[in-house]
Amino acid sequence: MGKLRHLDIGTGGGVSVNWFISGIRKRIKTEKLDQYQVMYPSILEGVSDYKCPTEALRNGNWDMDKCIFCRQCDLKPTGKQETYSVQHLVPDIFKKSLYLYPVDSGTCGACNVEFTSLFSPQYDSSRFKIFMANTPRHADALVVMGVHTDGMERVLQEAYDAMPEPKIVIGLGACALSGGIIGREAMEKYDIHIAGCPPTPASILNAIIEARDKR
Amino acid sequence: MKYYKFGDKTGRYIGRTEKYDIYTSTITGIGKDEDDHEERTQGEIYFNYGPSAGGLRESVNFRLLTPGESIRDVIINSGFKRRNVKITGDSISDAMLKVERINGFHSASHSIAYALAVEDALNVENGDLNDARIVEIELERIRSNIDVIKGLCESAGFAVPEKQLLLLREEVARIISSAFGHRYYFSVNGINSIDGDFSRISLSSIEKQFRSIYNGLLSSKIFLDRLQENGILLNPVSSGPAARAANFRYDARLDSESLIYGKYSTVMETSGDTFSRFLVRAEEIFESINIIESYDIKKSYRKHRMELNGTGEGTARIESPAGDLFYYVNINEGRLIDIQMCSPSYLNMRNFRYGLKSGNIFTDFFFVWESFGIWISELEVGFQ
């Protein structure tokens, strides 16, 4: 490497920042999950006869898994970050720690970003003993995002097969659950459905916590 | 079509749609691409990485040609997650729901570029929304650039600034949500309409926090050493921050009439390495804040669904956070009969490869990859 450029820029003036001290000085930024409210997506209430393009409204019933929260219908948002449903309870063993392995089957990128936000200081998933795995071999839960795509079908199956037992599958976002407005669902069955387009980090954490602690 | 015509190539190359090559003011047929991949020689292997692996946010596969440490070439297969979106035949308003999900992280750019192309096709007067749309795109650029720099910190193992930037990215998402009702601008933009309260945008805290992190990174010899002379790209066929980092003054804010920007400074660097791309991305955060503050919009806009039954062809080109984003639409009685999109990820992906094979080793890979800010979602999308 040659001579380092730009060392004289900024208040650092060439003196390295102690990142450890810098981190401590900023103090705790972690929040309670209900501290920050989002209206879209959140639980919707009311009635609407809108002809929904994703068929999330049928015979007056709202199907949150199909909803892309496009604000076209008359349903009103409540702000409740509980856009999820638990299909199967999570094995007890995951109460101590749960490692997530995300697979992008065919996303627009928004679910991917919201998933990474779980590890931001505001949400800090590690306080709930929820971590990310870098390989399906070390994962407890497969997090599927995006619509079905031909190219990712085999990859998704191989990732699932590579995981040790017991294991669970989480469908994250309208595309994975129902295809949303873009295509068809990535997998047929999930243990946890987390609706939203994209689901908020709080909704994702609330879903996993409920599935794990329901017993 | 006010700004484009079909014909011979003129100006700089913007990129490729499914059917056309795009230049600054003309649309041409697709030219020939020569496959210039390096031949594998004795003792070299292809190291396979992806499409699904830790460290990759989206699904993409790399086959790195290597004799052991250095990277001689890379074969990229980004097609695993290719989405085929049924959109032709949709009304121009229904199509918006799909367009804004082509790249969710740059949804404002995509939805505004599409709306501008439709308005061009149907001769809709849209001057009143020019400034507000610029503010949306610049706010999106701030978040996107923070995300790219976060990725560089992650690659360097700088956990504290990485987390501080994640915090900042979330704070910008909350500002967007507060002003526009959605963290990713979904259902915000329409044909000649916006839904948002611009008085809720306040960036002074973001600027202060980012300045502190940026100065810290600039004072770190370790961080600078990892970025400098890494992934050098000095290719005139480039776009966005990657071009400006190599001293090419390419910017749709300067040479496109789809959105008319007022006075602003283009951020330029000269070395074309990962460090230059980092500097451009960082300095553009401050410039975007300046642009937003210079408009000082305190208005609230209400969205109205506009169904138009007109017929025509239209185009738009804007500067998305990663570079030129182009849309072409052909509309018949209010319905799309053709839509073509050229994203900056097309040129950035090509240039990532050129940058990576310019004398880099395995540990440089993530720095080069993160510095281009490529989104597979906008690269691998087909319209049906």
Coordinates of C-alpha atoms in Angstrom, one line a residue:
Chain A
M1 CA 0.0 0.0 0.0
G2 CA 1.1 3.5 -0.7
K3 CA 0.9 6.6 1.5
L4 CA -2.5 6.8 3.2
R5 CA -4.6 9.6 1.8
H6 CA -7.0 12.0 3.6
L7 CA -5.6 11.5 7.1
D8 CA -5.8 15.2 7.8
I9 CA -9.6 15.3 7.0
G10 CA -12.1 15.9 9.8
T11 CA -11.9 16.5 13.5
G12 CA -9.9 13.3 13.9
G13 CA -6.9 15.1 12.4
G14 CA -5.0 11.9 12.1
V15 CA -5.6 10.8 15.7
S16 CA -7.5 7.5 15.6
V17 CA -10.9 7.3 17.3
N18 CA -11.2 4.8 20.1
W19 CA -14.3 3.0 18.8
F20 CA -14.8 1.2 22.1
I21 CA -15.0 4.5 24.0
S22 CA -17.1 6.0 21.2
G23 CA -19.6 3.2 21.5
I24 CA -19.9 3.5 25.2
R25 CA -20.3 7.3 25.0
K26 CA -23.3 7.0 22.8
R27 CA -25.0 5.1 25.6
I28 CA -27.8 2.6 25.3
K29 CA -30.0 3.0 22.2
T30 CA -32.0 -0.2 22.5
E31 CA -35.8 0.3 22.7
K32 CA -38.9 -1.5 23.8
L33 CA -40.6 -3.1 20.9
D34 CA -43.7 -0.9 21.3
Q35 CA -41.7 2.3 21.6
Y36 CA -41.9 3.2 17.9
Q37 CA -45.1 2.9 16.0
V38 CA -45.6 2.3 12.3
M39 CA -49.0 2.6 10.7
Y40 CA -48.2 0.7 7.5
P41 CA -47.8 -2.2 7.9
S42 CA -49.8 -2.8 11.1
I43 CA -53.0 -4.7 12.1
L44 CA -55.8 -3.2 10.0
E45 CA -59.4 -2.8 11.2
G46 CA -62.8 -2.0 9.6
V47 CA -64.7 -3.0 6.6
S48 CA -64.1 -2.4 2.9
D49 CA -65.6 -3.5 -0.4
Y50 CA -62.5 -2.6 -2.3
K51 CA -61.6 -5.1 -5.0
C52 CA -58.1 -6.0 -3.7
P53 CA -55.5 -6.8 -6.4
T54 CA -53.9 -9.4 -4.1
E55 CA -57.3 -10.8 -2.9
A56 CA -56.5 -9.8 0.7
L57 CA -60.1 -8.8 1.0
R58 CA -62.7 -11.5 0.4
N59 CA -66.2 -11.6 1.6
G60 CA -65.4 -8.9 4.1
N61 CA -62.5 -10.8 5.7
W62 CA -59.0 -9.4 5.7
D63 CA -56.2 -11.9 5.0
M64 CA -53.0 -10.3 6.3
D65 CA -50.8 -12.8 4.6
K66 CA -51.9 -11.5 1.2
C67 CA -52.0 -7.8 2.1
I68 CA -49.4 -5.5 0.7
F69 CA -50.7 -2.5 2.8
C70 CA -51.2 -0.4 -0.3
R71 CA -53.7 2.0 1.4
Q72 CA -56.2 1.7 -1.4
C73 CA -59.0 0.1 0.7
D74 CA -61.0 1.5 3.6
L75 CA -59.4 -0.6 6.3
K76 CA -57.7 1.6 9.0
P77 CA -54.3 0.9 10.5
T78 CA -54.1 0.4 14.3
G79 CA -50.3 0.8 14.6
K80 CA -50.1 -2.6 16.3
Q81 CA -46.9 -4.4 15.3
E82 CA -48.5 -7.8 15.4
T83 CA -48.9 -8.8 11.8
Y84 CA -48.1 -12.5 12.3
S85 CA -49.6 -15.8 13.0
V86 CA -48.0 -18.8 14.7
Q87 CA -48.9 -22.1 12.9
H88 CA -46.7 -24.4 15.0
L89 CA -45.1 -23.9 18.4
V90 CA -41.4 -23.6 18.4
P91 CA -39.5 -26.5 20.2
D92 CA -38.5 -25.7 23.8
I93 CA -34.8 -26.1 23.0
F94 CA -34.9 -22.8 21.2
K95 CA -35.9 -20.8 24.3
K96 CA -32.2 -20.5 25.2
S97 CA -31.1 -19.4 21.7
L98 CA -32.5 -19.3 18.2
Y99 CA -30.2 -18.9 15.2
L100 CA -31.8 -17.6 12.0
Y101 CA -30.6 -18.2 8.5
P102 CA -32.2 -15.9 5.9
V103 CA -32.7 -17.1 2.3
D104 CA -33.7 -14.6 -0.4
S105 CA -35.9 -16.5 -2.8
G106 CA -36.9 -13.5 -4.9
T107 CA -37.3 -10.2 -3.0
C108 CA -37.4 -6.6 -3.9
G109 CA -34.8 -6.0 -1.2
A110 CA -37.0 -4.4 1.4
C111 CA -37.5 -7.6 3.5
N112 CA -33.7 -8.1 3.4
V113 CA -33.1 -4.7 4.8
E114 CA -35.8 -5.0 7.5
F115 CA -34.3 -8.4 8.5
T116 CA -30.9 -6.8 9.0
S117 CA -32.5 -4.1 11.1
L118 CA -33.1 -6.8 13.7
F119 CA -29.5 -6.4 14.6
S120 CA -29.5 -2.6 14.8
P121 CA -29.1 -1.0 18.3
Q122 CA -32.8 0.0 18.4
Y123 CA -34.0 -3.6 18.1
D124 CA -30.9 -5.6 19.2
S125 CA -32.3 -9.1 18.7
S126 CA -29.5 -10.7 20.8
R127 CA -31.3 -9.5 24.0
F128 CA -34.0 -11.9 23.1
K129 CA -31.5 -14.7 22.4
I130 CA -32.1 -14.4 18.7
F131 CA -29.0 -14.5 16.5
M132 CA -28.0 -14.8 12.8
A133 CA -26.3 -17.9 11.5
N134 CA -23.9 -17.7 8.5
T135 CA -24.7 -21.2 7.3
P136 CA -27.8 -23.4 7.4
R137 CA -25.6 -26.0 9.3
H138 CA -25.7 -23.8 12.3
A139 CA -29.3 -22.6 12.0
D140 CA -32.4 -23.4 13.9
A141 CA -34.8 -21.4 11.7
L142 CA -34.9 -20.8 8.0
V143 CA -36.2 -17.4 7.2
V144 CA -37.7 -17.3 3.7
M145 CA -38.2 -14.0 2.0
G146 CA -39.5 -13.1 -1.5
V147 CA -41.6 -14.8 -4.1
H148 CA -41.0 -18.2 -5.7
T149 CA -38.3 -18.2 -8.4
D150 CA -37.2 -21.2 -10.4
G151 CA -33.5 -20.5 -9.7
M152 CA -33.9 -20.5 -6.0
E153 CA -36.2 -23.5 -5.6
R154 CA -33.4 -26.0 -5.3
V155 CA -31.2 -23.6 -3.2
L156 CA -34.1 -23.2 -0.7
Q157 CA -34.6 -27.0 -0.4
E158 CA -30.8 -27.6 0.0
A159 CA -30.6 -25.0 2.7
Y160 CA -33.5 -26.6 4.5
D161 CA -32.0 -30.1 4.2
A162 CA -28.7 -28.9 5.5
M163 CA -30.2 -27.7 8.8
P164 CA -30.0 -29.9 11.8
E165 CA -33.2 -31.2 13.6
P166 CA -35.2 -29.7 15.2
K167 CA -35.8 -26.9 12.8
I168 CA -38.5 -24.4 11.9
V169 CA -39.4 -22.3 8.8
I170 CA -40.5 -18.7 9.0
G171 CA -42.2 -17.0 6.1
L172 CA -41.3 -13.3 6.1
G173 CA -43.3 -10.8 4.1
A174 CA -46.3 -10.9 1.7
C175 CA -44.2 -12.3 -1.2
A176 CA -43.0 -15.4 0.7
L177 CA -46.4 -16.0 2.2
S178 CA -48.7 -15.5 -0.7
G179 CA -46.7 -14.0 -3.6
G180 CA -48.0 -10.5 -2.8
I181 CA -48.5 -8.4 -6.0
I182 CA -45.4 -9.9 -7.7
G183 CA -45.7 -13.7 -8.1
R184 CA -46.5 -16.8 -6.0
E185 CA -45.5 -17.9 -2.6
A186 CA -41.9 -19.2 -2.1
M187 CA -43.0 -22.3 0.0
E188 CA -46.3 -24.0 0.8
K189 CA -46.0 -24.3 4.6
Y190 CA -44.4 -22.2 7.3
D191 CA -44.3 -22.6 11.1
I192 CA -44.5 -18.8 11.6
H193 CA -46.2 -16.4 9.2
I194 CA -45.0 -12.8 9.4
A195 CA -47.1 -10.6 7.2
G196 CA -46.3 -7.1 5.9
C197 CA -44.7 -5.5 2.8
P198 CA -42.2 -5.6 4.3
P199 CA -42.8 -6.6 7.9
T200 CA -41.4 -4.2 10.5
P201 CA -38.5 -5.3 12.7
A202 CA -40.8 -5.1 15.7
S203 CA -43.3 -7.4 14.1
I204 CA -40.6 -9.9 13.2
L205 CA -39.4 -10.0 16.8
N206 CA -42.9 -10.1 18.3
A207 CA -43.7 -13.1 16.1
I208 CA -40.7 -15.1 17.1
I209 CA -41.0 -14.2 20.8
E210 CA -44.6 -15.3 20.8
A211 CA -44.0 -18.6 19.0
R212 CA -41.2 -19.4 21.4
D213 CA -42.8 -18.4 24.6
K214 CA -46.4 -19.4 24.0
R215 CA -46.1 -22.8 25.6
Chain B
M1 CA -41.2 11.3 -26.0
K2 CA -39.7 14.7 -25.2
Y3 CA -36.3 13.6 -24.0
Y4 CA -35.4 10.5 -26.0
K5 CA -35.6 9.2 -29.6
F6 CA -34.9 5.9 -31.2
G7 CA -31.7 6.1 -33.4
D8 CA -28.0 6.0 -33.3
K9 CA -26.0 6.2 -30.1
T10 CA -25.3 9.7 -28.7
G11 CA -23.6 10.7 -25.5
R12 CA -22.5 8.3 -22.7
Y13 CA -23.8 4.8 -22.3
I14 CA -26.4 4.4 -19.6
G15 CA -27.0 0.7 -19.7
R16 CA -29.3 -2.0 -21.1
T17 CA -33.0 -2.9 -20.8
E18 CA -34.4 -6.2 -22.0
K19 CA -34.7 -4.9 -25.5
Y20 CA -32.6 -1.8 -25.9
D21 CA -29.3 -0.1 -25.2
I22 CA -29.7 3.3 -23.6
Y23 CA -27.6 6.4 -24.1
T24 CA -28.0 9.9 -22.7
S25 CA -30.7 10.9 -25.3
T26 CA -31.1 7.9 -27.6
I27 CA -32.4 4.4 -27.5
T28 CA -30.7 1.9 -29.8
G29 CA -30.9 -1.9 -30.5
I30 CA -28.8 -4.1 -28.3
G31 CA -25.1 -4.1 -29.3
K32 CA -22.8 -7.1 -29.2
D33 CA -21.1 -8.1 -25.9
E34 CA -17.8 -9.8 -26.1
D35 CA -17.1 -12.4 -23.4
D36 CA -13.6 -11.5 -22.3
H37 CA -13.4 -13.8 -19.2
E38 CA -9.9 -15.0 -18.4
E39 CA -9.0 -18.6 -19.3
R40 CA -8.3 -20.9 -16.4
T41 CA -4.6 -22.0 -16.4
Q42 CA -2.9 -24.9 -14.7
G43 CA -3.0 -24.7 -10.9
E44 CA -6.0 -22.3 -10.8
I45 CA -9.4 -23.2 -9.4
Y46 CA -12.8 -21.6 -9.4
F47 CA -13.8 -20.8 -5.8
N48 CA -17.6 -21.0 -5.5
Y49 CA -19.5 -18.5 -3.3
G50 CA -23.3 -18.2 -3.1
P51 CA -26.0 -17.9 -4.2
S52 CA -27.0 -18.3 -0.5
A53 CA -24.3 -17.7 2.0
G54 CA -23.5 -15.7 5.1
G55 CA -22.4 -12.2 4.1
L56 CA -24.6 -12.0 1.0
R57 CA -27.8 -10.0 1.5
E58 CA -29.3 -11.1 -1.8
S59 CA -29.0 -14.3 -3.7
V60 CA -26.1 -14.2 -6.2
N61 CA -23.3 -16.6 -7.2
F62 CA -19.7 -15.8 -7.7
R63 CA -17.1 -18.1 -9.2
L64 CA -13.8 -16.6 -8.3
L65 CA -10.9 -17.7 -10.5
T66 CA -7.8 -17.9 -8.3
P67 CA -4.4 -19.6 -8.1
G68 CA -4.8 -19.4 -4.3
E69 CA -4.8 -15.8 -3.0
S70 CA -5.2 -13.4 -5.8
I71 CA -8.5 -13.0 -7.7
R72 CA -7.8 -13.2 -11.5
D73 CA -11.4 -13.1 -12.6
V74 CA -14.9 -13.7 -11.5
I75 CA -17.9 -15.2 -13.2
I76 CA -21.1 -13.8 -11.8
N77 CA -24.5 -15.6 -12.0
S78 CA -27.1 -13.1 -10.7
G79 CA -30.0 -15.0 -12.2
F80 CA -31.0 -17.3 -9.4
K81 CA -33.6 -14.9 -8.0
R82 CA -34.8 -13.6 -11.3
R83 CA -38.4 -12.4 -11.0
N84 CA -40.7 -12.4 -14.0
V85 CA -43.4 -9.8 -13.3
K86 CA -46.7 -9.8 -15.1
I87 CA -47.2 -6.1 -15.8
T88 CA -48.1 -5.5 -19.4
G89 CA -51.9 -5.0 -19.8
D90 CA -52.1 -3.4 -16.3
S91 CA -53.5 0.1 -16.0
I92 CA -50.8 2.7 -15.4
S93 CA -51.9 3.1 -11.8
D94 CA -52.0 -0.7 -11.0
A95 CA -48.6 -1.1 -12.5
M96 CA -47.2 1.3 -10.0
L97 CA -47.7 -1.2 -7.2
K98 CA -45.3 -3.5 -9.0
V99 CA -42.8 -0.9 -10.1
E100 CA -42.2 0.3 -6.6
R101 CA -41.3 -3.3 -5.6
I102 CA -38.6 -3.7 -8.3
N103 CA -36.1 -2.4 -5.8
G104 CA -37.7 -1.8 -2.5
F105 CA -34.7 0.0 -1.0
H106 CA -34.7 2.5 -3.9
S107 CA -38.5 2.5 -4.4
A108 CA -38.8 6.3 -4.5
S109 CA -36.4 6.4 -7.4
H110 CA -38.2 3.7 -9.3
S111 CA -41.7 4.9 -8.7
I112 CA -40.8 8.5 -9.5
A113 CA -38.9 7.5 -12.7
Y114 CA -41.9 5.4 -13.8
A115 CA -44.4 8.2 -13.0
L116 CA -42.2 10.7 -15.0
A117 CA -42.1 8.4 -18.0
V118 CA -45.9 8.0 -17.9
E119 CA -46.4 11.7 -17.6
D120 CA -44.0 12.2 -20.5
A121 CA -46.0 9.7 -22.6
L122 CA -49.4 11.3 -21.8
N123 CA -48.2 15.0 -21.8
V124 CA -49.2 15.5 -18.1
E125 CA -48.0 18.8 -16.7
N126 CA -46.0 17.8 -13.6
G127 CA -43.8 20.9 -12.8
D128 CA -45.4 21.4 -9.5
L129 CA -44.1 18.2 -8.1
N130 CA -40.5 18.6 -9.4
D131 CA -39.0 19.9 -6.1
A132 CA -40.9 17.5 -3.9
R133 CA -39.8 14.5 -6.0
I134 CA -36.2 15.7 -5.7
V135 CA -36.5 15.8 -1.9
E136 CA -37.8 12.2 -1.9
I137 CA -35.0 10.9 -4.0
E138 CA -32.3 12.8 -2.0
L139 CA -33.7 11.4 1.3
E140 CA -33.5 8.0 -0.2
R141 CA -29.9 8.6 -1.3
I142 CA -29.0 9.5 2.2
R143 CA -30.3 6.2 3.6
S144 CA -28.7 4.2 0.7
N145 CA -25.3 5.8 1.1
I146 CA -25.4 5.2 4.9
D147 CA -26.1 1.6 4.1
V148 CA -23.2 1.3 1.7
I149 CA -20.8 2.7 4.2
K150 CA -22.3 0.4 6.9
G151 CA -21.4 -2.5 4.6
L152 CA -17.8 -1.2 4.3
C153 CA -17.5 -1.1 8.1
E154 CA -18.9 -4.6 8.3
S155 CA -16.3 -5.8 5.8
A156 CA -13.5 -4.2 7.9
G157 CA -14.8 -5.7 11.1
F158 CA -15.5 -2.3 12.5
A159 CA -18.5 -3.3 14.7
V160 CA -19.0 0.0 16.5
P161 CA -19.3 2.3 13.5
E162 CA -21.3 -0.4 11.7
K163 CA -23.8 -0.5 14.5
Q164 CA -23.9 3.3 14.7
L165 CA -24.6 3.4 11.0
L166 CA -27.3 0.8 11.4
L167 CA -28.9 3.0 14.0
L168 CA -28.6 6.0 11.7
R169 CA -30.2 4.0 8.8
E170 CA -33.1 3.1 11.0
E171 CA -33.5 6.8 12.1
V172 CA -33.7 7.8 8.4
A173 CA -36.3 5.1 7.8
R174 CA -38.3 6.5 10.6
I175 CA -38.1 10.0 9.1
I176 CA -39.3 8.6 5.8
S177 CA -42.1 6.7 7.6
S178 CA -43.2 9.8 9.5
A179 CA -43.3 12.0 6.4
F180 CA -44.7 9.4 3.9
G181 CA -46.5 6.8 6.0
H182 CA -44.2 4.0 4.9
R183 CA -40.5 3.1 5.6
Y184 CA -39.9 2.3 1.9
Y185 CA -42.1 4.9 0.1
F186 CA -44.6 2.2 -1.0
S187 CA -47.9 3.7 -2.2
V188 CA -46.5 7.2 -1.9
N189 CA -45.9 8.2 -5.5
G190 CA -48.5 8.2 -8.2
I191 CA -49.1 9.7 -11.6
N192 CA -48.8 13.4 -11.0
S193 CA -49.3 12.9 -7.3
I194 CA -47.5 12.4 -4.0
D195 CA -48.8 11.4 -0.5
G196 CA -46.6 12.9 2.1
D197 CA -46.1 15.6 4.7
F198 CA -42.7 17.2 4.0
S199 CA -42.8 19.4 7.1
R200 CA -41.8 16.2 9.1
I201 CA -38.4 15.9 7.4
S202 CA -35.7 17.2 9.7
L203 CA -32.1 16.1 9.1
S204 CA -30.0 18.1 11.5
S205 CA -29.5 15.2 13.9
I206 CA -28.6 12.8 11.1
E207 CA -26.0 15.2 9.7
K208 CA -24.4 15.7 13.1
Q209 CA -24.3 12.0 13.9
F210 CA -23.0 11.0 10.5
R211 CA -20.3 13.7 10.6
S212 CA -19.0 12.2 13.8
I213 CA -18.8 8.7 12.4
Y214 CA -17.3 9.8 9.1
N215 CA -14.6 11.8 10.9
G216 CA -13.8 8.8 13.0
L217 CA -13.5 6.5 10.0
L218 CA -11.3 9.0 8.2
S219 CA -8.9 9.1 11.2
S220 CA -8.6 5.3 11.2
K221 CA -5.4 4.2 9.5
I222 CA -6.6 0.6 9.5
F223 CA -9.9 1.5 7.8
L224 CA -8.2 3.7 5.2
D225 CA -5.6 1.1 4.5
R226 CA -8.2 -1.6 3.8
L227 CA -10.0 0.7 1.3
Q228 CA -7.3 2.4 -0.5
E229 CA -5.9 1.1 -3.8
N230 CA -8.5 -1.7 -3.6
G231 CA -11.0 -2.4 -6.5
I232 CA -9.6 0.3 -8.8
L233 CA -12.0 1.2 -11.6
L234 CA -11.2 3.9 -14.1
N235 CA -13.7 2.9 -16.7
P236 CA -15.5 5.7 -18.7
V237 CA -18.4 3.3 -19.2
S238 CA -19.7 3.6 -15.7
S239 CA -22.4 5.3 -13.7
G240 CA -23.3 7.0 -10.5
P241 CA -20.9 7.2 -7.5
A242 CA -18.5 4.7 -9.1
A243 CA -18.1 7.0 -12.1
R244 CA -17.7 10.2 -10.0
A245 CA -15.1 8.4 -7.8
A246 CA -13.1 7.9 -11.0
N247 CA -13.3 11.6 -12.0
F248 CA -16.1 11.2 -14.6
R249 CA -18.7 13.9 -14.1
Y250 CA -21.6 11.5 -14.9
D251 CA -24.8 12.5 -13.1
A252 CA -28.4 12.4 -14.3
R253 CA -28.9 15.4 -12.1
L254 CA -26.8 17.3 -14.6
D255 CA -27.7 15.9 -17.9
S256 CA -31.3 14.7 -17.7
E257 CA -34.3 17.0 -18.0
S258 CA -36.7 14.6 -16.3
L259 CA -36.2 16.3 -13.0
I260 CA -34.7 19.8 -12.9
Y261 CA -32.3 20.3 -10.1
G262 CA -31.3 23.8 -8.9
K263 CA -27.7 24.7 -8.0
Y264 CA -25.7 21.9 -6.4
S265 CA -22.1 20.6 -6.3
T266 CA -21.2 17.4 -7.8
V267 CA -18.9 15.4 -5.5
M268 CA -15.9 14.1 -7.4
E269 CA -12.8 12.0 -6.6
T270 CA -10.0 10.8 -8.8
S271 CA -8.5 7.5 -7.7
G272 CA -11.4 5.2 -8.6
D273 CA -10.7 2.8 -5.7
T274 CA -13.0 1.6 -3.0
F275 CA -11.9 4.5 -0.8
S276 CA -12.9 7.1 -3.5
R277 CA -16.3 5.5 -3.8
F278 CA -16.6 5.7 0.0
L279 CA -15.7 9.4 0.0
V280 CA -18.2 10.2 -2.8
R281 CA -21.0 8.3 -1.0
A282 CA -20.2 10.1 2.3
E283 CA -19.9 13.6 0.9
E284 CA -23.1 13.1 -1.1
I285 CA -24.9 12.5 2.1
F286 CA -24.0 16.1 3.1
E287 CA -24.8 17.4 -0.4
S288 CA -28.2 15.6 -0.3
I289 CA -29.0 17.3 3.0
N290 CA -28.0 20.6 1.5
I291 CA -30.3 20.0 -1.5
I292 CA -33.3 19.0 0.8
E293 CA -32.7 22.0 3.0
S294 CA -32.4 24.4 0.1
Y295 CA -35.9 23.5 -1.1
D296 CA -37.3 23.9 2.5
I297 CA -40.6 22.3 1.6
K298 CA -43.1 22.4 4.4
K299 CA -46.1 21.4 2.4
S300 CA -48.4 18.4 2.7
Y301 CA -49.5 16.5 -0.4
R302 CA -52.4 14.2 -0.7
K303 CA -52.3 11.4 -3.2
H304 CA -55.1 11.1 -5.8
R305 CA -55.4 8.0 -8.0
M306 CA -55.2 9.2 -11.6
E307 CA -56.4 6.9 -14.3
L308 CA -55.6 8.4 -17.7
N309 CA -56.9 6.8 -21.0
G310 CA -54.2 8.4 -23.2
T311 CA -51.9 6.7 -25.6
G312 CA -48.2 7.4 -26.2
E313 CA -44.5 6.6 -25.5
G314 CA -42.5 8.2 -22.7
T315 CA -39.2 8.1 -21.0
A316 CA -37.5 9.3 -17.9
R317 CA -34.0 9.2 -16.5
I318 CA -33.1 10.2 -13.0
E319 CA -30.1 9.8 -10.7
S320 CA -30.9 7.0 -8.2
P321 CA -28.5 6.4 -5.3
A322 CA -26.4 4.0 -7.4
G323 CA -26.5 5.9 -10.7
D324 CA -28.7 6.4 -13.8
L325 CA -32.1 4.9 -13.7
F326 CA -34.1 4.9 -16.9
Y327 CA -37.7 4.0 -17.7
Y328 CA -39.5 3.7 -21.0
V329 CA -43.2 3.1 -21.3
N330 CA -45.6 2.5 -24.2
I331 CA -49.2 3.1 -23.3
N332 CA -52.4 2.4 -25.2
E333 CA -55.6 3.8 -23.8
G334 CA -54.3 3.9 -20.3
R335 CA -52.8 0.5 -20.3
L336 CA -49.1 -0.5 -20.5
I337 CA -48.3 -2.4 -23.7
D338 CA -44.5 -2.2 -23.1
I339 CA -42.2 -1.2 -20.2
Q340 CA -38.4 -1.2 -20.2
M341 CA -36.2 -0.4 -17.3
C342 CA -32.4 0.1 -17.1
S343 CA -31.0 0.1 -13.6
P344 CA -27.6 1.4 -12.5
S345 CA -26.9 -2.1 -11.2
Y346 CA -26.4 -3.3 -14.8
L347 CA -23.2 -1.2 -15.3
N348 CA -22.2 -1.4 -11.7
M349 CA -22.2 -5.2 -11.8
R350 CA -20.0 -5.2 -14.9
N351 CA -17.7 -2.7 -13.3
F352 CA -17.6 -4.6 -10.0
R353 CA -16.0 -7.4 -12.0
Y354 CA -13.4 -5.1 -13.6
G355 CA -12.6 -3.6 -10.3
L356 CA -12.3 -6.9 -8.5
K357 CA -9.9 -8.4 -11.1
S358 CA -7.5 -5.4 -10.9
G359 CA -5.0 -7.0 -8.6
N360 CA -7.1 -7.8 -5.6
I361 CA -7.0 -10.7 -3.1
F362 CA -9.7 -12.7 -1.4
T363 CA -10.0 -10.4 1.6
D364 CA -10.6 -7.4 -0.7
F365 CA -13.7 -9.1 -2.1
F366 CA -16.3 -7.7 0.3
F367 CA -14.9 -4.2 0.2
V368 CA -15.2 -4.0 -3.6
W369 CA -18.6 -5.6 -3.6
E370 CA -20.1 -3.3 -0.9
S371 CA -18.6 -0.2 -2.5
F372 CA -20.7 -0.5 -5.7
G373 CA -24.1 -0.7 -3.9
I374 CA -25.5 -3.3 -6.3
W375 CA -29.1 -4.5 -6.0
I376 CA -29.8 -7.9 -7.7
S377 CA -33.5 -7.2 -7.3
E378 CA -33.4 -4.4 -9.9
L379 CA -30.9 -6.3 -12.1
E380 CA -32.8 -9.5 -12.4
V381 CA -36.4 -8.6 -13.2
G382 CA -38.2 -9.4 -16.4
F383 CA -41.5 -7.7 -17.5
Q384 CA -44.2 -9.9 -19.0

